[in-house]
Every structure is written in structure tokens, then in C-alpha cells.
């Protein structure tokens, strides 16, 4: 933990629930390593509290992160958004500028960083149509790859594909064509008895996969993929990368110590496991 004094700067992560969040462990490890006078804490806030909370944080210049289920609601409360946050209508990071809070979505560069070492050829196939699937659509736009969408509900897949095309992504409902990369953007894998997000047959020929889910001991899907010789990683790499980009918004001019943040995540996961 950082040494806290009356001059320490406060950083927060806002969500509901929030007890499971690894962000305080990750950011406080980085703050301590760089000898910064700051402390990062978790705030549980219900949706009805957000307007007052955001105005209060703004009044005293507090920066922070936003997590489920508030990424969209907080985007609507901020005075200015970066282009990617505006495109997605969701923020996971905010900080004060000129007395007002500005929002960004570091999930997108975090996702791109997590995908990069996997050499993620297109087309990409994503499972899920929620908030993190939107970040996948923005990442696919950035990489100029075709994105296929799998959902439990065909109408939701079609609506998501239409939204992603508006964004500028070459997106369509999964039509079964061979894919280069698969991404799990559902909560499947959080529980050990969950089904896998994709059938083995659907991923025949697929060479890379990213599971956004992480849990102590790794996820069953990543273990299965690796056993099949597919390059695969779970959500820890994205968690650390999005956190590193957020840290660099909080402390401009500082380089986030990613290895220290990753080690803190490992420790915190072991403690919760
Ligand atoms: P959302 O709830 O916004 O969306 C999840 C989507 O998954 C839903 O829209 C739904 O799509 C699908 N889904 C939900 N429940 C099930 C189920 N039981 N079986 C199959 N599909 C389901 O969550 P997020 O997109 O924000 O996050 C998804 C997961 O990604 C989280 O659980 C979290 O673990 C992980 N995550 C990790 C991050 C990281 O940094 N590593 C960052 C953000 C998220 P549909 O109904 O169309 O099938």
C-alpha cells in the first residue's frame, strides 16, 4: 500500500458491485513503485448516486476508473469524451482538466495490446454483444479486420452488427466462415462449470484466441485452446493494459510500470482464489 498523508491525491474506481475489483491492488502497486503521493480506493455506487457522485468528484478534482454497470451512464455525465469513448458511448477512465472531468475508454487500446502478441489474423469472431464486445468492434475497426458476431439471440447479433457497421467496422452476424481469431466477450468461464463460449468445431483452423474473462488458476477455455495448439491468453493481459493506459492519464508524463501491475494482479487473484 502507498504511504498515505494529508496531501495524498485520491483516485477511485466506481462500480456496483465493486468488492471483486483488482484495480486498487494494481494501481496502488504502481503508485508505490513510482513513489507517488496518491492512493486508489474502490467506491460502490448505485446508479441513482452517479450524478451527485460525478459532480462531487469533479468539484474536488478526483480522477478514476468506472466499471460495470456504470460505463455508459458515466459517459453521459462527463463534459468531454475522447473520440473512442464518444464512439462507444462508454468510459472506463476519467480525470480532471480545467476543473471538469474528461472521459476515455482505455479498454480499446488495452484490448489491442492484449491481442498483439497473439498475432490476431482476421476474420475475428466475438461471442457476446455487451460493453466489452463494443470495445472489440472498435479494435476490429482499428485493425481493419472483418468481425463476425455470435449471440444467444440472432436479433441481438444482427442489431450489434448494424451498430458496428455504423461505427465503421466491417461487421456481420456469424455465418460460419473460417476465422483467424476468436474472442470471448461473455462472462462464460467465470464459473468452473460454465459451457465454453465456442464449440471446438467452430474454431477449426483458428490460430489465436483471447478470453476477456480471468479467474484464479486461468480459464478452462484458454487451457483447452492451448491444448489444441492455438495461441491463447485470458483477460489478465487486457486488465493490466487498460489499467496502464488509465494510469498514464492519471499521471501524465509517468510510464505505467506494467510488470509491477501484472504481478499485483497475480497476487490479488491468488488471494481471492
Ligand atoms: P456485458 O454484461 O455488458 O455483456 C456480456 C455479453 O455476454 C452479453 O451482452 C450477452 O450477449 C453475453 N452473455 C451474457 N451472459 C451470458 C451467458 N450466460 N452465456 C452466454 N452469453 C452470455 O459484460 P461485458 O461485455 O462488460 O463483460 C463481459 C465479460 O468480459 C465480463 O464478465 C468480464 O469477465 C470480462 N471483461 C474483462 C475485461 C478485462 O480487462 N479483462 C474488461 C471488460 C470485461 P448475448 O446476450 O448477445 O449473447
Coordinates of N, CA, C and O in Angstrom, one line a residue, residues 20 22 214-218 265-273:
X20 N -15.0 -7.2 -5.8 CA -14.1 -8.1 -6.6 C -13.0 -7.4 -7.3 O -12.1 -8.0 -7.9
X22 N -9.9 -5.7 -9.0 CA -8.4 -5.8 -8.8 C -7.7 -4.5 -9.0 O -6.5 -4.4 -8.9
X214 N -11.1 -13.6 -16.7 CA -9.9 -14.1 -15.9 C -10.4 -14.6 -14.6 O -11.4 -14.1 -14.1
X215 N -9.7 -15.6 -14.1 CA -10.0 -16.1 -12.8 C -8.8 -16.8 -12.2 O -7.9 -17.1 -13.0
X216 N -8.8 -17.0 -10.9 CA -7.6 -17.6 -10.3 C -7.4 -19.0 -11.0 O -8.4 -19.7 -11.2
X217 N -6.2 -19.3 -11.4 CA -5.9 -20.6 -12.0 C -6.1 -20.6 -13.5 O -5.9 -21.6 -14.1
X218 N -6.6 -19.5 -14.1 CA -6.8 -19.4 -15.5 C -8.2 -19.9 -15.9 O -8.9 -20.4 -15.1
X265 N -1.7 -8.0 -9.8 CA -2.9 -8.7 -10.2 C -2.8 -10.2 -9.9 O -3.7 -10.8 -9.4
X266 N -1.6 -10.8 -10.2 CA -1.4 -12.2 -9.9 C -1.6 -12.5 -8.4 O -2.2 -13.4 -8.0
X267 N -1.0 -11.6 -7.6 CA -1.0 -11.8 -6.1 C -2.5 -11.7 -5.7 O -3.0 -12.5 -4.9
X268 N -3.2 -10.6 -6.2 CA -4.6 -10.4 -5.7 C -5.5 -11.6 -6.2 O -6.3 -12.0 -5.4
X269 N -5.2 -12.1 -7.4 CA -6.0 -13.2 -7.8 C -5.8 -14.5 -7.0 O -6.7 -15.2 -6.6
X270 N -4.5 -14.7 -6.6 CA -4.2 -15.8 -5.7 C -4.9 -15.7 -4.4 O -5.4 -16.6 -3.8
X271 N -4.9 -14.4 -3.9 CA -5.5 -14.2 -2.6 C -7.0 -14.5 -2.6 O -7.6 -15.0 -1.7
X272 N -7.7 -14.1 -3.8 CA -9.1 -14.3 -3.9 C -9.4 -15.7 -4.2 O -10.5 -16.2 -4.0
X273 N -8.5 -16.4 -4.9 CA -8.7 -17.8 -5.2 C -8.6 -18.7 -4.0 O -8.9 -19.8 -4.0

